[in-house]
PDB file of C-alpha atoms in Angstrom:
ATOM      1  CA  UNK A   1      -0.049 -16.532  -9.752  1.00 83.00           C
ATOM      2  CA  UNK A   2      -0.186 -20.022 -11.234  1.00 86.00           C
ATOM      3  CA  UNK A   3      -3.150 -19.084 -13.422  1.00 85.00           C
ATOM      4  CA  UNK A   4      -1.192 -16.162 -14.937  1.00 79.00           C
ATOM      5  CA  UNK A   5       2.109 -18.113 -15.124  1.00 83.00           C
ATOM      6  CA  UNK A   6       3.861 -15.851 -12.622  1.00 85.00           C
ATOM      7  CA  UNK A   7       5.602 -18.519 -10.535  1.00 87.00           C
ATOM      8  CA  UNK A   8       8.763 -19.054 -12.609  1.00 84.00           C
ATOM      9  CA  UNK A   9      12.006 -17.111 -12.531  1.00 85.00           C
ATOM     10  CA  UNK A  10      11.224 -15.649 -15.964  1.00 83.00           C
ATOM     11  CA  UNK A  11       8.120 -13.956 -14.501  1.00 82.00           C
ATOM     12  CA  UNK A  12       9.895 -11.931 -11.791  1.00 81.00           C
ATOM     13  CA  UNK A  13       9.808  -8.787 -13.926  1.00 83.00           C
ATOM     14  CA  UNK A  14       6.158  -9.137 -14.893  1.00 83.00           C
ATOM     15  CA  UNK A  15       3.519  -7.250 -12.881  1.00 86.00           C
ATOM     16  CA  UNK A  16       1.319  -9.156 -10.443  1.00 83.00           C
ATOM     17  CA  UNK A  17      -1.597  -6.763 -10.904  1.00 85.00           C
ATOM     18  CA  UNK A  18      -2.512  -5.461 -14.330  1.00 88.00           C
ATOM     19  CA  UNK A  19      -5.033  -3.050 -15.806  1.00 89.00           C
ATOM     20  CA  UNK A  20      -7.598  -3.803 -18.518  1.00 88.00           C
ATOM     21  CA  UNK A  21      -4.803  -3.557 -21.134  1.00 91.00           C
ATOM     22  CA  UNK A  22      -2.736  -6.172 -19.249  1.00 85.00           C
ATOM     23  CA  UNK A  23      -0.135  -3.532 -18.416  1.00 89.00           C
ATOM     24  CA  UNK A  24       1.292  -2.635 -15.016  1.00 90.00           C
ATOM     25  CA  UNK A  25      -1.244  -0.751 -12.917  1.00 90.00           C
ATOM     26  CA  UNK A  26      -0.456   2.916 -12.419  1.00 90.00           C
ATOM     27  CA  UNK A  27      -0.895   4.977  -9.257  1.00 85.00           C
ATOM     28  CA  UNK A  28      -3.793   6.732 -10.933  1.00 90.00           C
ATOM     29  CA  UNK A  29      -5.406   3.390 -11.774  1.00 91.00           C
ATOM     30  CA  UNK A  30      -5.130   2.187  -8.193  1.00 90.00           C
ATOM     31  CA  UNK A  31      -6.482   5.511  -6.880  1.00 90.00           C
ATOM     32  CA  UNK A  32      -9.411   5.210  -9.298  1.00 92.00           C
ATOM     33  CA  UNK A  33     -10.279   1.726  -8.030  1.00 92.00           C
ATOM     34  CA  UNK A  34     -10.015   2.809  -4.390  1.00 92.00           C
ATOM     35  CA  UNK A  35     -12.279   5.800  -5.001  1.00 93.00           C
ATOM     36  CA  UNK A  36     -14.807   3.708  -6.879  1.00 94.00           C
ATOM     37  CA  UNK A  37     -15.161   1.135  -4.114  1.00 94.00           C
ATOM     38  CA  UNK A  38     -14.921   3.488  -1.134  1.00 94.00           C
ATOM     39  CA  UNK A  39     -17.634   5.684  -2.686  1.00 94.00           C
ATOM     40  CA  UNK A  40     -19.782   2.581  -3.061  1.00 94.00           C
ATOM     41  CA  UNK A  41     -19.041   1.341   0.470  1.00 94.00           C
ATOM     42  CA  UNK A  42     -19.975   4.705   2.020  1.00 92.00           C
ATOM     43  CA  UNK A  43     -23.587   3.929   1.132  1.00 92.00           C
ATOM     44  CA  UNK A  44     -23.432   1.169   3.764  1.00 94.00           C
ATOM     45  CA  UNK A  45     -21.073   2.633   6.355  1.00 92.00           C
ATOM     46  CA  UNK A  46     -20.459   6.133   7.673  1.00 89.00           C
ATOM     47  CA  UNK A  47     -17.055   5.200   9.140  1.00 92.00           C
ATOM     48  CA  UNK A  48     -15.216   5.237   5.812  1.00 90.00           C
ATOM     49  CA  UNK A  49     -13.089   8.395   5.464  1.00 88.00           C
ATOM     50  CA  UNK A  50     -13.941  10.945   2.777  1.00 88.00           C
ATOM     51  CA  UNK A  51     -10.591  10.470   1.095  1.00 88.00           C
ATOM     52  CA  UNK A  52      -8.936   7.044   0.867  1.00 88.00           C
ATOM     53  CA  UNK A  53      -5.627   6.962  -0.990  1.00 88.00           C
ATOM     54  CA  UNK A  54      -3.004   4.318  -1.752  1.00 85.00           C
ATOM     55  CA  UNK A  55      -0.733   6.124   0.716  1.00 84.00           C
ATOM     56  CA  UNK A  56      -3.137   5.274   3.557  1.00 85.00           C
ATOM     57  CA  UNK A  57      -2.531   1.581   2.849  1.00 85.00           C
ATOM     58  CA  UNK A  58       1.267   2.065   2.685  1.00 84.00           C
ATOM     59  CA  UNK A  59       1.226   3.993   5.941  1.00 83.00           C
ATOM     60  CA  UNK A  60      -0.997   1.449   7.693  1.00 85.00           C
ATOM     61  CA  UNK A  61       1.179  -1.458   6.559  1.00 87.00           C
ATOM     62  CA  UNK A  62       4.344   0.322   7.679  1.00 86.00           C
ATOM     63  CA  UNK A  63       2.837   1.037  11.097  1.00 86.00           C
ATOM     64  CA  UNK A  64       1.689  -2.578  11.505  1.00 87.00           C
ATOM     65  CA  UNK A  65       5.128  -3.883  10.578  1.00 88.00           C
ATOM     66  CA  UNK A  66       6.801  -1.463  12.994  1.00 85.00           C
ATOM     67  CA  UNK A  67       4.446  -2.458  15.807  1.00 84.00           C
ATOM     68  CA  UNK A  68       5.149  -6.133  15.028  1.00 87.00           C
ATOM     69  CA  UNK A  69       8.858  -5.549  15.567  1.00 85.00           C
ATOM     70  CA  UNK A  70      10.047  -5.449  11.947  1.00 89.00           C
ATOM     71  CA  UNK A  71      13.252  -3.410  11.734  1.00 88.00           C
ATOM     72  CA  UNK A  72      13.045   0.060  10.252  1.00 86.00           C
ATOM     73  CA  UNK A  73      15.669  -0.946   7.662  1.00 90.00           C
ATOM     74  CA  UNK A  74      13.455  -3.799   6.417  1.00 91.00           C
ATOM     75  CA  UNK A  75      10.439  -1.493   6.303  1.00 89.00           C
ATOM     76  CA  UNK A  76      12.507   0.970   4.265  1.00 90.00           C
ATOM     77  CA  UNK A  77      13.342  -1.781   1.774  1.00 90.00           C
ATOM     78  CA  UNK A  78       9.752  -2.988   1.501  1.00 87.00           C
ATOM     79  CA  UNK A  79       8.370   0.521   0.968  1.00 86.00           C
ATOM     80  CA  UNK A  80      11.147   1.409  -1.450  1.00 86.00           C
ATOM     81  CA  UNK A  81      12.279   4.516   0.410  1.00 84.00           C
ATOM     82  CA  UNK A  82      15.698   5.682  -0.765  1.00 86.00           C
ATOM     83  CA  UNK A  83      16.293   7.643   2.446  1.00 85.00           C
ATOM     84  CA  UNK A  84      15.915   6.166   5.948  1.00 86.00           C
ATOM     85  CA  UNK A  85      14.699   9.566   7.202  1.00 85.00           C
ATOM     86  CA  UNK A  86      11.477   9.093   5.224  1.00 81.00           C
ATOM     87  CA  UNK A  87      10.883   5.734   6.898  1.00 82.00           C
ATOM     88  CA  UNK A  88      11.761   7.050  10.364  1.00 83.00           C
ATOM     89  CA  UNK A  89       8.634   9.221  10.236  1.00 79.00           C
ATOM     90  CA  UNK A  90       6.676   6.040  10.903  1.00 74.00           C
ATOM     91  CA  UNK A  91       8.771   5.287  13.975  1.00 72.00           C
ATOM     92  CA  UNK A  92       8.210   8.841  15.232  1.00 74.00           C
ATOM     93  CA  UNK A  93       4.456   8.506  14.692  1.00 70.00           C
ATOM     94  CA  UNK A  94       4.487   5.197  16.562  1.00 69.00           C
ATOM     95  CA  UNK A  95       6.207   6.792  19.578  1.00 71.00           C
ATOM     96  CA  UNK A  96       3.576   9.541  19.657  1.00 69.00           C
ATOM     97  CA  UNK A  97       0.826   6.909  19.587  1.00 70.00           C
ATOM     98  CA  UNK A  98       2.457   5.076  22.493  1.00 71.00           C
ATOM     99  CA  UNK A  99       2.714   8.286  24.514  1.00 73.00           C
ATOM    100  CA  UNK A 100      -0.979   9.038  23.962  1.00 73.00           C
ATOM    101  CA  UNK A 101      -1.941   5.518  25.020  1.00 68.00           C
TER     102      UNK A 101
END
């Protein structure tokens, strides 16, 4: 962040991660990068799923935060969900995992 001058108040609106044109990365750009590197990694490991998407990372992070005791309201804010019902799906999934265990 220091190298790209992103530590000051004036940088709060600038993207942390940029594409080759120094613009905000798009969902498609992130999906492209994930596909590129998961395809490459599959040559070395058979445990990598066939389809890895940005949503898998969002879901995993939400589940880890929930399991660590972060409130569902805070998770909603972090994920940017406008409706708490969307975020509560993670809590429901966590309860199912606990029942199975």
